[in-house]
Coordinates of C-alpha atoms in Angstrom, one line a residue:
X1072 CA 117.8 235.7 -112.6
X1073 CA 115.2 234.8 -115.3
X1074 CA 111.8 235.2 -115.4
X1075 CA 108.4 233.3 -117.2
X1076 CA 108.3 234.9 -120.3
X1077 CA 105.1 234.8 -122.9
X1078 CA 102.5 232.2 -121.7
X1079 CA 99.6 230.7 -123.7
X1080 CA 96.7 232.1 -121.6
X1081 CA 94.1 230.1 -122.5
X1082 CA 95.6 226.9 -121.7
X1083 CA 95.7 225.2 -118.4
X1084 CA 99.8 224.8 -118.6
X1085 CA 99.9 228.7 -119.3
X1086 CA 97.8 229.5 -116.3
X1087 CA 99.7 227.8 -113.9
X1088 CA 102.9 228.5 -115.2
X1089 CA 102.5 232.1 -113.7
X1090 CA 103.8 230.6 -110.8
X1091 CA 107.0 230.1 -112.7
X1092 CA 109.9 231.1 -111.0
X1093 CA 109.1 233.1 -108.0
X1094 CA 106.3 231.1 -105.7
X1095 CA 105.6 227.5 -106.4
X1096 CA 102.3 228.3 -104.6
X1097 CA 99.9 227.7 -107.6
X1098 CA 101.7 224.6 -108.9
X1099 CA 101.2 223.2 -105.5
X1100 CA 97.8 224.2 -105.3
X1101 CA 97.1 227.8 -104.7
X1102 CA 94.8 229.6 -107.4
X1103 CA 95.8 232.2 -109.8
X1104 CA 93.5 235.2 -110.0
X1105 CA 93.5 238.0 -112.9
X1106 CA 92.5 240.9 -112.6
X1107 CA 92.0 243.7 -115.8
X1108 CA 91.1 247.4 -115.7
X1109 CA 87.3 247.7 -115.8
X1110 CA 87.5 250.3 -118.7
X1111 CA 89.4 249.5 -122.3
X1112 CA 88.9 245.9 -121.9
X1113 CA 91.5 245.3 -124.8
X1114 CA 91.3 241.3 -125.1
X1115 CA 88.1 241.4 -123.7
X1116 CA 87.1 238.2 -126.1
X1117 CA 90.7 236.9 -127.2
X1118 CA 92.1 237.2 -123.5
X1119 CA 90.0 238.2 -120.1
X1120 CA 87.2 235.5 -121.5
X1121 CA 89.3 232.7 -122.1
X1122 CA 90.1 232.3 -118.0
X1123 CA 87.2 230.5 -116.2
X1124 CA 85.0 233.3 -114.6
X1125 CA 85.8 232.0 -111.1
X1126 CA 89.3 233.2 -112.1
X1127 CA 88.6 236.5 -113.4
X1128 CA 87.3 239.9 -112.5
X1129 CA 87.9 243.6 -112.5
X1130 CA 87.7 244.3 -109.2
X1131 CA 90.7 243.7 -106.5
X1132 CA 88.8 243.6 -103.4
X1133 CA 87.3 240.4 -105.3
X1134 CA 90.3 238.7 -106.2
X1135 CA 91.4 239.2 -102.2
X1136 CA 87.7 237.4 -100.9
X1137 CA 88.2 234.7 -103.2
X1138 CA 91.4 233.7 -102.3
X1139 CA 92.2 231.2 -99.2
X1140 CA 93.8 231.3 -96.3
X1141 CA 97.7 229.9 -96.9
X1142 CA 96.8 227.9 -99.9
X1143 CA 99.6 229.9 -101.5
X1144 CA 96.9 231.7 -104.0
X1145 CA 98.4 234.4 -106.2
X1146 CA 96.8 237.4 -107.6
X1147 CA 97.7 238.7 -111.2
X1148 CA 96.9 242.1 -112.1
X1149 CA 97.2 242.7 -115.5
X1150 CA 98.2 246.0 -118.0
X1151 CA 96.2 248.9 -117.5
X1152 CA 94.9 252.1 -115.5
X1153 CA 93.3 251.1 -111.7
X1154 CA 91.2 253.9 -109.3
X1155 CA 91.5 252.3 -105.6
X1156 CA 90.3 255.0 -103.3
X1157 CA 88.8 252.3 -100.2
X1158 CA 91.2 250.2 -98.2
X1159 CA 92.0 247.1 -99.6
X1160 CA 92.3 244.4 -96.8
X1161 CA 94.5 241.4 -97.4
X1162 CA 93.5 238.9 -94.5
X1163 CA 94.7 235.8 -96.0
X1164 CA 98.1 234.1 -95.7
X1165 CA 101.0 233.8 -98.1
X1166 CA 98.9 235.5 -100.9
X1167 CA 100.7 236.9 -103.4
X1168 CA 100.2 240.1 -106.0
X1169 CA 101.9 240.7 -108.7
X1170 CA 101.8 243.0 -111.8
X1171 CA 101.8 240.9 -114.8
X1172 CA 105.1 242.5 -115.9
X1173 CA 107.2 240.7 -114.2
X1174 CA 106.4 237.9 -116.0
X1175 CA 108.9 239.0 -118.7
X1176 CA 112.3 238.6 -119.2
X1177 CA 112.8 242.4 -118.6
X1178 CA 110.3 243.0 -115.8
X1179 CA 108.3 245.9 -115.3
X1180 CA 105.7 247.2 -114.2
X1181 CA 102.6 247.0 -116.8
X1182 CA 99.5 248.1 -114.5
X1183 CA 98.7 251.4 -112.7
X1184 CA 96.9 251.9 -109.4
X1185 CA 95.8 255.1 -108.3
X1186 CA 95.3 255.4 -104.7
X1187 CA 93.3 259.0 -104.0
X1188 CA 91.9 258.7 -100.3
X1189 CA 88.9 260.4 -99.1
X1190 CA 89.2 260.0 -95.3
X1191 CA 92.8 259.0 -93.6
X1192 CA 92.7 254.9 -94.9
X1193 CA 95.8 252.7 -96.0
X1194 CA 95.4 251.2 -99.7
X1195 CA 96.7 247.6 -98.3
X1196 CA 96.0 246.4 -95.1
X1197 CA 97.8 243.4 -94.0
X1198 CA 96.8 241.1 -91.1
X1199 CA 98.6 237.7 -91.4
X1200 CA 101.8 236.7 -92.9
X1201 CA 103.4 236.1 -95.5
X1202 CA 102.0 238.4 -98.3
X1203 CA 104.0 239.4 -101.2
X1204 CA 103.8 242.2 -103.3
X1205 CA 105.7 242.5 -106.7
X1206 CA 106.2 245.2 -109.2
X1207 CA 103.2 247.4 -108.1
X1208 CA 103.6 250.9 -109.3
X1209 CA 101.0 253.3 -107.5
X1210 CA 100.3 256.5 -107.5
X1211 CA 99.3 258.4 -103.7
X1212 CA 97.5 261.4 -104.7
X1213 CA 97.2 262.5 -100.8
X1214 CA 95.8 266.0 -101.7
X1215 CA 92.5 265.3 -99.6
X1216 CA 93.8 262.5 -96.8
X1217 CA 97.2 261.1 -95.3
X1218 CA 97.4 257.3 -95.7
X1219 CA 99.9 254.5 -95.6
X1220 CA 100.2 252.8 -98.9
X1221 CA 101.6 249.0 -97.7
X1222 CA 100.2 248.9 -93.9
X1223 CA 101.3 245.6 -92.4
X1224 CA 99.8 247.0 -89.1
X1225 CA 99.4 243.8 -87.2
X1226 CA 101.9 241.7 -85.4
X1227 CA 100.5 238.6 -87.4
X1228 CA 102.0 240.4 -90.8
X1229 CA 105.1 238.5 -90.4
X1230 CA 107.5 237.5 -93.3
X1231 CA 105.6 239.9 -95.6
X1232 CA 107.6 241.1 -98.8
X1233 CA 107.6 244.5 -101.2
X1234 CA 109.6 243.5 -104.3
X1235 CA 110.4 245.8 -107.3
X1236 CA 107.6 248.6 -108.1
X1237 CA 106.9 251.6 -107.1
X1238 CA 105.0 254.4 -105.0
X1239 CA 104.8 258.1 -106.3
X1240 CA 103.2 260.6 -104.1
X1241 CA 101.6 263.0 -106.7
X1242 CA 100.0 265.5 -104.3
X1243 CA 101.8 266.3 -100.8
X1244 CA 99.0 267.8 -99.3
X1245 CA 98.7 265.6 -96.7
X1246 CA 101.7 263.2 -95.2
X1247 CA 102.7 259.9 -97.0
X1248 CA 103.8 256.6 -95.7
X1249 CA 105.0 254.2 -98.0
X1250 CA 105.8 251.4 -95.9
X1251 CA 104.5 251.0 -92.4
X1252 CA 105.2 247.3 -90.8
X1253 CA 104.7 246.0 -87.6
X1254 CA 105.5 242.3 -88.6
X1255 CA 108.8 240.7 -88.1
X1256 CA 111.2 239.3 -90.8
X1257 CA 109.8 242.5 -93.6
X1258 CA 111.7 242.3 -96.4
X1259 CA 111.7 245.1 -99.2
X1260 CA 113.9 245.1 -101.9
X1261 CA 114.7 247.3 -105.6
X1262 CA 111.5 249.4 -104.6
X1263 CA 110.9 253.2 -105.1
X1264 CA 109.6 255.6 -102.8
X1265 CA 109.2 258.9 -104.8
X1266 CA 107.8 262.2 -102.8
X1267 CA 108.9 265.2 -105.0
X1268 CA 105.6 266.4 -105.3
X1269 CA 105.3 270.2 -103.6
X1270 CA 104.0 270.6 -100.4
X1271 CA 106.1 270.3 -97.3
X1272 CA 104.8 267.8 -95.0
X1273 CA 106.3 264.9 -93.6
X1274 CA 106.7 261.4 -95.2
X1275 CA 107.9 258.6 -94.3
X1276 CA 109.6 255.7 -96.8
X1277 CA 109.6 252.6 -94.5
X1278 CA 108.7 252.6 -90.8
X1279 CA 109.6 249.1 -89.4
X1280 CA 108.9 248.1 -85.6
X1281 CA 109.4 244.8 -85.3
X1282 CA 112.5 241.9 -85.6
X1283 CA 114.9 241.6 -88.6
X1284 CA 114.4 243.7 -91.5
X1285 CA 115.8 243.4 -94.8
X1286 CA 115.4 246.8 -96.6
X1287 CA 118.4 246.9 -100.0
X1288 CA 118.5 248.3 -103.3
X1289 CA 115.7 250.8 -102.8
X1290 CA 115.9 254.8 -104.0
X1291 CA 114.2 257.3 -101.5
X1292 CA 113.3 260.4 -102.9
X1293 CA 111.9 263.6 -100.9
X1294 CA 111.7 267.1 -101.2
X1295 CA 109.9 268.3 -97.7
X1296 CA 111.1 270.8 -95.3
X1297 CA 109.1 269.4 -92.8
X1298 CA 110.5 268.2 -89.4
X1299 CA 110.0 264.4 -89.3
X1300 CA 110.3 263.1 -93.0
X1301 CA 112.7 259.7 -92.6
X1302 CA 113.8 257.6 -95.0
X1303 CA 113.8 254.4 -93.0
X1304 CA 112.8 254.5 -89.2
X1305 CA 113.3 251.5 -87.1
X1306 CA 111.2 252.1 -84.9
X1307 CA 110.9 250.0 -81.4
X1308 CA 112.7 248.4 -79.2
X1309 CA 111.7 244.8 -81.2
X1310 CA 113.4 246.2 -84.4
X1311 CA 116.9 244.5 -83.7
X1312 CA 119.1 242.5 -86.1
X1313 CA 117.9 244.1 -89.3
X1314 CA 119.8 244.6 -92.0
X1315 CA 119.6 248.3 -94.2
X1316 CA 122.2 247.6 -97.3
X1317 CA 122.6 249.2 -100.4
X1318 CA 120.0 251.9 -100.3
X1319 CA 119.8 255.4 -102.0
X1320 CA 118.4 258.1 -99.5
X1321 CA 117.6 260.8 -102.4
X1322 CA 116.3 263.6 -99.4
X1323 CA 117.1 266.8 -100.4
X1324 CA 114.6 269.1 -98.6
X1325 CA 117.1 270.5 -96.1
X1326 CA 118.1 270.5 -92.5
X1327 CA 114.8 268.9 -91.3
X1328 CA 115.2 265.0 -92.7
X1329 CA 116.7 262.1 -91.6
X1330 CA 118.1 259.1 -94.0
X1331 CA 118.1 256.3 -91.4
X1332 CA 117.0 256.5 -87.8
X1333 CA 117.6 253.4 -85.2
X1334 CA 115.3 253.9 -82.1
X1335 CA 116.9 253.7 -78.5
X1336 CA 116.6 249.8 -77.8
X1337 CA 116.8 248.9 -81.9
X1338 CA 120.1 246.9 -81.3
X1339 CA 122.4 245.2 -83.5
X1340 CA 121.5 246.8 -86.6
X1341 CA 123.3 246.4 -89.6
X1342 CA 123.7 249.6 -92.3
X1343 CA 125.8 249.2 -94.6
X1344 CA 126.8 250.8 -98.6
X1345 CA 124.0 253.5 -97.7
X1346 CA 124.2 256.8 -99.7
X1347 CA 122.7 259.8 -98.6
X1348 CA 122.1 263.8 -99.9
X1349 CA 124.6 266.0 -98.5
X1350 CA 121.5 268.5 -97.6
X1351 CA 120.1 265.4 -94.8
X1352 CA 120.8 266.9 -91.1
X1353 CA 121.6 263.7 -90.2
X1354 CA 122.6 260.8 -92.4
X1355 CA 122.1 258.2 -89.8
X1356 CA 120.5 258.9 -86.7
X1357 CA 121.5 256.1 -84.2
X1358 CA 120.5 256.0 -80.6
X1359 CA 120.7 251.6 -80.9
X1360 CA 123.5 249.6 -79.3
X1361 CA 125.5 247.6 -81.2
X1362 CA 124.9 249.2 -84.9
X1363 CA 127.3 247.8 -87.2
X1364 CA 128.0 251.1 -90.4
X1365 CA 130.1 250.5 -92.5
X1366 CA 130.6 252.4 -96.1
X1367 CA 127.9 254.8 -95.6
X1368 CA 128.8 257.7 -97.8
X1369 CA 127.3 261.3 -98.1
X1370 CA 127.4 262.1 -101.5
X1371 CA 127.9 265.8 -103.0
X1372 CA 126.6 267.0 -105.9
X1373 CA 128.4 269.3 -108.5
X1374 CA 127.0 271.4 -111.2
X1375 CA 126.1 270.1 -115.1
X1376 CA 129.3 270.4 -116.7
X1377 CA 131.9 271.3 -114.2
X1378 CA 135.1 270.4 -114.2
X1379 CA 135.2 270.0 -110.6
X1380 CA 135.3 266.4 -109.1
X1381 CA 132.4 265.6 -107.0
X1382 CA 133.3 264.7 -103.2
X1383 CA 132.1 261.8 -101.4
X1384 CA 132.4 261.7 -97.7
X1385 CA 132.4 258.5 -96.3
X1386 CA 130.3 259.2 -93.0
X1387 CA 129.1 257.2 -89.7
X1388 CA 127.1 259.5 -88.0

């Protein structure tokens, strides 16, 4: 798949071109909004000023207010180091935010958003549907609070999307969600949920409680002892049909987490080409009807150098 590459910024066809190839929403009339880091301004005159000042700003809660309601507006957030310690609220339809990174033929994320909450608050809360996010790499320093990073907490938050990017707990202090959704139709794919910071509480990759998930290609990473820590958790008796496929469940904090866990009542599942730490106490935990698992395989690890052939297990439990 290709991607926009370099772009003229200071023309009109270079502005709306950052709809390019993955939401037509600003060439059919949604907005594009940039947003730069508030220190080191680096094209302060030959970049940030040449976008009108209605489309520019430093601050994302003020990209979010000036965006519509499903005009299909897209948010841009552009190289650089981001402090976001309040809730961000994101109660406007199919809005997306992107990193400006994956604008290139190799994409990647560019910007950095650190997320250090005071009191227990999610970075982005999500009340309607169909919000995208693309390529965000943030940082959860959860040494003072627990919080949710993506909290599509409303039923409205349907057909919301996590695409690429990254969350990295830096401080375990306090329990970590990276994903908490109680829309339908969630869709999350090549993302990174990375909890090897010390302390041994629970966290949580994806919590999902609502109607046909699509959670593939992502890598979840924890180190906790704590009872509870899950990589994904479907969660209700609404979080049927949903597919898991092609995830890496990267839990290696001992007998007390869980790779995949269907609630009693989340029926007709599919997980499938899952693989898991050998140290998990259970791989997949499965009290659905109806789960389809097929090629789920425990994985074990062997020491640098040996000589000795790793074994992989294919497992269904």
């Amino acid at each position: 798949m290709s991607y926009p590459g370099a772009f003229n910024a200071s023309s009109k066809v270079g502005r709306s071109i950052l709809g390019g190839q993955f939401f037509p929403g600003p060439i059919l009339g949604g907005k594009v909004f940039h947003v730069f880091p508030s220190t080191n301004l680096q094209y302060n005159n030959e970049y940030f000023d040449t976008f009108p000042a209605d489309e520019r700003t430093t601050s994302l809660t003020k990209a979010l207010e000036r965006c519509k309601d499903d005009r299909g507006d897209m948010i841009v957030i552009h190289k650089g180091a981001y402090t976001q310690n309040t809730a961000l609220t994101v109660n406007k339809g199919n809005v997306t935010i992107i990193d400006v990174g994956y604008f290139s033929d190799v994409p990647h994320s560019l910007a950095r958003i650190t997320y250090t909450p005071a009191t227990a608050v999610d970075l982005f809360t999500v009340t309607q549907d169909s919000v995208r996010f693309i390529g965000l790499d943030i940082v959860a320093d959860c040494s003072t609070a627990a919080g949710a990073v993506y909290a599509l907490d409303s039923a409205a938050a349907d057909k919301c999307a996590i695409i690429g990017g990254q969350v990295r707990v830096s401080d375990a202090t306090n329990l970590c969600v990276g994903i908490d959704c109680d829309g339908a139709d969630l869709v999350v794919k090549d993302w990174i949920f990375n909890a090897s910071a010390a302390g041994n509480v629970v966290h949580v990759g994806i919590r999902v409680s609502d109607a046909r998930p699509h959670i593939s290609g992502c890598t979840i990473t924890t180190i906790s002892t704590s009872a509870g820590c899950r990589g994904v958790h479907l969660d209700n008796t609404a979080t049927h049909d949903g597919h898991v496929i092609g995830n890496i469940f990267n839990m290696r904090g001992g007998t007390a987490d869980e790779g995949i866990v269907t609630a009693a009542g989340a029926d007709n599942n599919v997980l499938k080409d899952n693989w898991f730490h050998a140290s998990l106490s259970d791989n997949i935990d499965d009290s659905g009807t109806g789960t389809m698992m097929v090629n789920n395989v425990e994985g074990t690890l062997i020491a640098n150098n040996s000589a000795t052939t790793a074994s992989d297990t294919v497992v269904q439990d």
